[in-house]
Amino acid sequence: MKYYLALIFCCCVAHVSGQQFIERVYLKDSVTFYEGYIIEQTPAKNVKIYRLKEKDTLQIALIDVWKITKLYNAKKKGQPESQLNKRYYKSLFAEVGGRAILYSANFDMRTERGRRNGWGINTGLCIVGSTGNFGVAVLVPFGANYLIGKKNSFIEVGAGATYMFLIGNDSSRNVVWGIGGSTIPEFEGSLFGTFTLGYRHMPRANGITWRATFNPALLNQKLLPFFGLGIGYQFW
């Protein structure tokens, strides 16, 4: 209760004076503290603070908080709450296997501001040559996904499609394109469905993100099993 009262006191003082203050949140281990703007609080549960030095947002359970103190008027350059609420988590990652079957460069973005779990959208690009010098195949996977979890670990489920078109000397021939060993006749402008089930690791703010997925694909009227491993960088 005393932790919650301390938090309310800090917020009330800032409101009355019409200024924004920097708070220092001390944890019970008496060593760790975080300094920044308190941007959200849940009674008797959590406090969310934007850390000035690290330039990220951190949520702390009030049960772990020792005390919260106001330091001084916040004249340092920081991110006001209105700007923080407009941010979306995004990531760029390279993947072996996955929805493009062989390899791909990908972009993923969450669709709700300030939230890592929930709905997201993604797309990618793969360029692969044929076995007979007939040109190249370009694959563009796209789709939606849903992340279930908290902290840094999430279960990912999703669905989408991969669009494939051919560029080359004779794209109408029956050519093995290295996709599951399939010979794809007249594949110009083809589309095949993809599904995703896997694990994704995401940091609290900017940093390395990686994933391991099972990606069955409906290719040539067959449901073929594929797997993907990806690693990249998350930013917001």
PDB file of N, CA and C in Angstrom, residues 29 32 58 75 77 85 114 121 124 129 132 200 220 232 234:
ATOM      1  N   ASP A  29      16.041  -4.920  -4.179  1.00  0.00           N
ATOM      2  CA  ASP A  29      17.387  -5.450  -3.996  1.00  0.00           C
ATOM      3  C   ASP A  29      18.370  -4.365  -3.565  1.00  0.00           C
ATOM      4  N   THR A  32      19.438  -1.940  -7.685  1.00  0.00           N
ATOM      5  CA  THR A  32      18.872  -1.563  -8.982  1.00  0.00           C
ATOM      6  C   THR A  32      17.924  -0.377  -8.849  1.00  0.00           C
ATOM      7  N   LEU A  58       9.913   0.239 -19.664  1.00  0.00           N
ATOM      8  CA  LEU A  58      10.048  -0.926 -18.798  1.00  0.00           C
ATOM      9  C   LEU A  58       8.866  -0.966 -17.848  1.00  0.00           C
ATOM     10  N   LYS A  75      13.774  18.774 -17.526  1.00  0.00           N
ATOM     11  CA  LYS A  75      14.122  19.656 -18.636  1.00  0.00           C
ATOM     12  C   LYS A  75      15.024  18.970 -19.639  1.00  0.00           C
ATOM     13  N   LYS A  77      15.940  16.238 -22.574  1.00  0.00           N
ATOM     14  CA  LYS A  77      15.204  15.791 -23.753  1.00  0.00           C
ATOM     15  C   LYS A  77      14.690  14.391 -23.514  1.00  0.00           C
ATOM     16  N   ASN A  85       3.108   6.508 -27.186  1.00  0.00           N
ATOM     17  CA  ASN A  85       1.914   5.753 -27.542  1.00  0.00           C
ATOM     18  C   ASN A  85       1.766   5.562 -29.046  1.00  0.00           C
ATOM     19  N   GLY A 114       2.864   0.178 -28.910  1.00  0.00           N
ATOM     20  CA  GLY A 114       3.458  -0.156 -27.625  1.00  0.00           C
ATOM     21  C   GLY A 114       3.250  -1.586 -27.172  1.00  0.00           C
ATOM     22  N   ILE A 121       1.644  -7.968 -38.884  1.00  0.00           N
ATOM     23  CA  ILE A 121       1.685  -8.247 -40.321  1.00  0.00           C
ATOM     24  C   ILE A 121       3.140  -8.357 -40.754  1.00  0.00           C
ATOM     25  N   GLY A 124       8.107 -10.397 -47.067  1.00  0.00           N
ATOM     26  CA  GLY A 124       9.504 -10.747 -47.280  1.00  0.00           C
ATOM     27  C   GLY A 124       9.837 -10.826 -48.762  1.00  0.00           C
ATOM     28  N   GLY A 129      17.558 -18.943 -58.286  1.00  0.00           N
ATOM     29  CA  GLY A 129      17.755 -19.334 -59.672  1.00  0.00           C
ATOM     30  C   GLY A 129      17.270 -20.740 -59.951  1.00  0.00           C
ATOM     31  N   GLY A 132      18.413 -24.881 -64.610  1.00  0.00           N
ATOM     32  CA  GLY A 132      18.805 -24.965 -66.007  1.00  0.00           C
ATOM     33  C   GLY A 132      19.062 -23.626 -66.662  1.00  0.00           C
ATOM     34  N   ARG A 200       8.878 -17.268 -30.857  1.00  0.00           N
ATOM     35  CA  ARG A 200       9.591 -16.039 -31.171  1.00  0.00           C
ATOM     36  C   ARG A 200      10.131 -15.412 -29.887  1.00  0.00           C
ATOM     37  N   ASN A 220       1.479 -26.968 -55.070  1.00  0.00           N
ATOM     38  CA  ASN A 220       1.135 -27.988 -56.076  1.00  0.00           C
ATOM     39  C   ASN A 220       0.055 -28.945 -55.571  1.00  0.00           C
ATOM     40  N   GLY A 232      17.226 -11.520 -36.433  1.00  0.00           N
ATOM     41  CA  GLY A 232      17.248 -10.157 -36.933  1.00  0.00           C
ATOM     42  C   GLY A 232      17.300  -9.145 -35.810  1.00  0.00           C
ATOM     43  N   GLN A 234      15.170  -5.992 -33.755  1.00  0.00           N
ATOM     44  CA  GLN A 234      13.883  -5.353 -33.437  1.00  0.00           C
ATOM     45  C   GLN A 234      14.114  -3.886 -33.081  1.00  0.00           C
TER      46      GLN A 234
END
